[in-house]
Tab-separated table of C-alpha atoms and ligand atoms in Angstrom:
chain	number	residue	atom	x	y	z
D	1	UNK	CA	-181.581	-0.400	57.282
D	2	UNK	CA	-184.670	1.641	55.162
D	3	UNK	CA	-183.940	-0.215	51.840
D	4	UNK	CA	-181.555	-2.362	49.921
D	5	UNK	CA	-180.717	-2.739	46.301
D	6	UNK	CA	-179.047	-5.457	44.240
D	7	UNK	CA	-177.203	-5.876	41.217
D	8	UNK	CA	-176.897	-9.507	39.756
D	9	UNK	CA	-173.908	-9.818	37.518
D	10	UNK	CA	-173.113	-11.545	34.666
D	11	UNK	CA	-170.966	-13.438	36.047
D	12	UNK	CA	-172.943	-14.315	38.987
D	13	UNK	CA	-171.899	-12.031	41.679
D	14	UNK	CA	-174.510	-10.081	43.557
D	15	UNK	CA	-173.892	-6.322	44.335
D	16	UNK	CA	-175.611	-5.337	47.551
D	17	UNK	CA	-175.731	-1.198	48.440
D	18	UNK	CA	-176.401	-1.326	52.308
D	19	UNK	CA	-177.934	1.640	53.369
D	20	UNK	CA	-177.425	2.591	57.101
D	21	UNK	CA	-178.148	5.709	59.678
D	22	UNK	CA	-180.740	6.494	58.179
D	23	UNK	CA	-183.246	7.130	60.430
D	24	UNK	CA	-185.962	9.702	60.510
D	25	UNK	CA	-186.275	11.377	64.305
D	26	UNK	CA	-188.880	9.882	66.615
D	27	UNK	CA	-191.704	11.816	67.061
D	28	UNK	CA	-193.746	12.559	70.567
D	29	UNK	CA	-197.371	13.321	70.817
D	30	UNK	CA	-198.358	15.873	73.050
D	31	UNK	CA	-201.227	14.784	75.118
D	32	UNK	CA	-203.980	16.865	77.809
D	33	UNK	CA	-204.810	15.153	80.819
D	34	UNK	CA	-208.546	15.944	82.363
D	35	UNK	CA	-209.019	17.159	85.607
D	36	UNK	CA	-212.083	18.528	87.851
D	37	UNK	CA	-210.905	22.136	88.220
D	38	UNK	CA	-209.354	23.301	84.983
D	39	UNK	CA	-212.605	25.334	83.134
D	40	UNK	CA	-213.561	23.992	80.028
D	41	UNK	CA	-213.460	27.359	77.948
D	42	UNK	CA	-210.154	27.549	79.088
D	43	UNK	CA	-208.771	24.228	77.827
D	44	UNK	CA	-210.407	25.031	74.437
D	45	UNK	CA	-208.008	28.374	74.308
D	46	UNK	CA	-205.065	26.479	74.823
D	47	UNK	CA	-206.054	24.041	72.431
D	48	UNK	CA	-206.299	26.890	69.968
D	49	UNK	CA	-203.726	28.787	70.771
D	50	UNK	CA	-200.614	26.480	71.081
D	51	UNK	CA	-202.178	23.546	68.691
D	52	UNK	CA	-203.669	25.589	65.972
D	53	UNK	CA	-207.212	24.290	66.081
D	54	UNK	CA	-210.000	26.336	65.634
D	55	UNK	CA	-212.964	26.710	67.962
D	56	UNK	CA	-214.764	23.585	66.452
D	57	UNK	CA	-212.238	21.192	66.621
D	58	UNK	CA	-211.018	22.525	70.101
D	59	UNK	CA	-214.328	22.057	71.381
D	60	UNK	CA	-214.493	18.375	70.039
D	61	UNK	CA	-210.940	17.809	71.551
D	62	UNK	CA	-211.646	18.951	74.693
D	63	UNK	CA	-214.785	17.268	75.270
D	64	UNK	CA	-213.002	13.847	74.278
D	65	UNK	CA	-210.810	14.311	76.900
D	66	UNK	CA	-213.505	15.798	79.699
D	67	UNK	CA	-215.171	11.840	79.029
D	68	UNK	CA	-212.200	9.419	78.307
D	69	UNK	CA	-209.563	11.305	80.894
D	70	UNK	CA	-206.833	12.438	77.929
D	71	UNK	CA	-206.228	12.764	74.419
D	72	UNK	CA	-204.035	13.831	71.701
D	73	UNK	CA	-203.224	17.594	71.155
D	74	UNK	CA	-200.876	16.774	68.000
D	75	UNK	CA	-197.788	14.771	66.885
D	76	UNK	CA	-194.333	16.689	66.802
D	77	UNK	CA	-190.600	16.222	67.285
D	78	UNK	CA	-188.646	16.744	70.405
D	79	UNK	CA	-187.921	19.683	70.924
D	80	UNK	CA	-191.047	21.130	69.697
D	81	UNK	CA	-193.003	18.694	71.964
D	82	UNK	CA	-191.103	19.998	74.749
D	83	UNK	CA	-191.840	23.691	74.194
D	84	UNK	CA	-195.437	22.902	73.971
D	85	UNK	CA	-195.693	20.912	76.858
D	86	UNK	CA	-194.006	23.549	78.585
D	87	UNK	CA	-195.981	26.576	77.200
D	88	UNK	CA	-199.345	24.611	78.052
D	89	UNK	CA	-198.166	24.172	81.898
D	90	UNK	CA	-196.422	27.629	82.056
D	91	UNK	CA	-199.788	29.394	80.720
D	92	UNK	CA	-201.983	27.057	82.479
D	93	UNK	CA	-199.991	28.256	86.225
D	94	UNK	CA	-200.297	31.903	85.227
D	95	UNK	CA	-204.037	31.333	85.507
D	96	UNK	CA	-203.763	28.962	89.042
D	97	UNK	CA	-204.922	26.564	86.877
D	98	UNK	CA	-203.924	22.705	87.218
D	99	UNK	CA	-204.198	21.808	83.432
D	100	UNK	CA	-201.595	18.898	83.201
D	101	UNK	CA	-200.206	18.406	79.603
D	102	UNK	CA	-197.238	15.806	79.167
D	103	UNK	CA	-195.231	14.127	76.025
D	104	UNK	CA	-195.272	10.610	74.862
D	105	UNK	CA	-192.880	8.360	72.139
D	106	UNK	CA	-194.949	7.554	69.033
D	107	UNK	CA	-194.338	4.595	68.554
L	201	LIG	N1	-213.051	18.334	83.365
L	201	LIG	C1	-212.960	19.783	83.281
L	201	LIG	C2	-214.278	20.406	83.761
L	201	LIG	O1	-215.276	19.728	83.900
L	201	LIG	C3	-212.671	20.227	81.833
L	201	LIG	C4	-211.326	19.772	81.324
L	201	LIG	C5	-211.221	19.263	80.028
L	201	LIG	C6	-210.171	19.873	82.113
L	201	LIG	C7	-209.993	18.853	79.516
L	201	LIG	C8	-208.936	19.473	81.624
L	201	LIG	O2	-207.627	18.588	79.815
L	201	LIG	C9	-208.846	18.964	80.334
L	201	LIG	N2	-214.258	21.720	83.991
């Protein structure tokens, strides 16, 4: 239940409205894992090209996850998670690279 209102009567009974289902969709963060192989330039044109960031921003990205082993790419819902993920891996192969790029709950 997201909210509830009440109504106190005048002759003392309480009104309650319940409101249930409501629920808004879980969303999944799409995350880049580092590895030794996959070239640096190339992780910033994925960043840019499936995650909308421009060089800048790809650059700082990247490099975060070159030093701390993975980070965050963006926050999305399921399905479009999913096609990302898969777009990252299927465009990473192509170029016999191992880029590994998976999907997480935000909880
Ligand atoms: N560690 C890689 C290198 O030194 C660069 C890299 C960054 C790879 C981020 C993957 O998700 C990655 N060439």
């Amino acid at each position: 239940m997201t909210r509830m209102a009440t109504i106190q009567k005048h002759d003392g009974t309480v009104l309650e409205a319940h409101r249930t289902g409501i629920r808004r969709p879980p969303l999944y963060r799409v995350l880049l894992l580092n590895d030794d192989f996959t070239p640096m330039d190339f992780v910033v044109v994925v960043l840019q090209k499936y995650f909308s960031m421009n060089h800048e921003r790809a650059t700082q990205i990247m490099l975060q996850i070159h030093r701390e082993g993975m980070g965050m790419c963006g926050v999305f819902t399921k399905d479009v998670a999913s096609t990302k993920v898969g777009q990252v891996i299927s465009y990473a192969r192509q170029h016999q690279h191992p880029l590994a790029c998976v999907m997480e709950e935000n909880e």
